[in-house]
Amino acid sequence: MKGISILGSTGSIGVSTLEVIRQNPERFKVKSLSAGSNIKVLKEQIQEFRPKFVSVLKQAHLKELKKLGLNFKVGYGEEGASEAATIAGVDMVVSAIVGAAGLLPTLSAIRAKKDLALANKESLVIAGSLVTKEVRKNKVKLLPIDSEHSAIFQVLRGSRKKDLKKLILTASGGPFLRRPLKTFESITPKEALNHPTWKMGQRITIDSATLMNKGFEVIEACWLFNVKVEDVDVLIHPGSTVHSMAEFIDGSIIAELGTTDMKGPIAYALGFPERLPSAKAPFNLAGKNLKFMKVNSRRYPCLGLAMDALKAGGTMPAVLNAADEVAVGAFLKGKLSFTGIAKTIEETLSLHKKKEVLDVQDVLEADTWARLEALKIIKKKKF
Ligand code: NAD
Ligand code: MG
């Protein structure tokens, strides 16, 4: 029986993880849950899965949980999330908090020698060197949940690193693949939240429409698979049938295919090295769209911003992520145009004086600086 901790249990990945656990009660036991402010869903999860420890974002939320009358320990804030990740009996932590807020609990999990099933790609984007160093030092398993990286992880098993030529990440292109560029200015949050192939949380859905998500995934791939940004290609693949690929020196390309259901990569990470009987809907390859296209960089400026931030290194990717979090938040509140997202991030990056990342404090300082700077840019109502 594997003891599981879920950070971000009420989110899209958290809920899908609990679905995989529900289908495999003989293999997994939920030991702890950590969530933000969705107390209604969290209470239902506690009643069903009976964790030993529960953490919420704010202390005020704990009152509601006490009303359940059940026996479990509680915590709150970042410390609470870290405690949820590190308690005895947890073998694997599913890191699925959204944004930079996921970094410290993720590092705590690794330092407590818990295996990590990582959905929170932001920890690798903003602090890839620190996270991978801790993974090596503490000899824990790092299993990607992001579907592209799960695909590549599966494809690379059994092949030699020196035979690899490049990684090819696929991107659906989001809802605006064919929308005339000159109308991008007027894109509304409702339109941008309407992803054609995947159902996800709000922030990653907007990041998928701008392709910032793919930019983050290029950075994530570089850290996970120890490759350079020049060795990662991105192809638009509107069907999202091929989840990603690896090309080898003999010209062969190996891909992983399946439904667009995150329960697939989650079950793979939870069960690793075993494969679990599928929790996903049946998949029929007949008639599926297998088209691939190059990325039009004018349509998706965020992808280039991410690649440049990775090449620049140091604190630049942390600034990229923080500015994006703020810009996406402002766009969702109607305070910034869709095209303003990339412009705000670009301007924030251009104002940043890069520092090397020696410890987590360097990352957190750059993150705080970038949030304030991005807010100032948005307040000036330039975009
Ligand atoms: P979501 O918004 O649906 O859920 C986020 C979860 O984190 C919620 O439980 C929320 O309560 C919690 N949370 C938010 N802020 C918090 C804080 N400060 N402290 C503690 N908990 C907090 O997001 P999601 O779509 O499930 O994505 C989660 C992570 O997984 C993101 O990093 C995302 O990039 C990644 N990811 C998601 C998908 C997907 O299909 N949804 C796919 C690949 C990767
Ligand atoms: Mg992905």
Coordinates of C-alpha atoms in Angstrom, one line a residue, residues 173 175-188 191 209-210 296 298-301 331 337-340:
G173 CA -2.5 25.5 -30.2
P175 CA -8.7 28.0 -28.9
F176 CA -7.1 30.7 -31.1
L177 CA -5.1 28.6 -33.6
R178 CA -7.1 29.9 -36.6
R179 CA -8.5 33.2 -35.2
P180 CA -7.4 36.2 -37.2
L181 CA -4.4 37.8 -35.4
K182 CA -5.8 41.3 -35.7
T183 CA -8.7 40.3 -33.5
F184 CA -6.5 39.0 -30.6
E185 CA -6.8 42.3 -28.8
S186 CA -10.5 41.7 -28.1
I187 CA -10.3 38.1 -26.9
T188 CA -12.4 37.7 -23.7
E191 CA -13.2 32.7 -25.0
A209 CA -4.1 29.9 -25.2
T210 CA -1.0 32.1 -25.2
N296 CA 3.7 30.8 -35.8
R298 CA 3.8 36.1 -34.2
R299 CA 0.7 34.4 -32.9
Y300 CA 2.4 33.0 -29.8
P301 CA 5.0 35.5 -28.6
F331 CA -6.6 39.3 -17.8
S337 CA -6.1 42.6 -22.7
F338 CA -5.2 39.2 -24.0
T339 CA -2.3 40.6 -26.0
G340 CA -1.3 42.6 -23.0

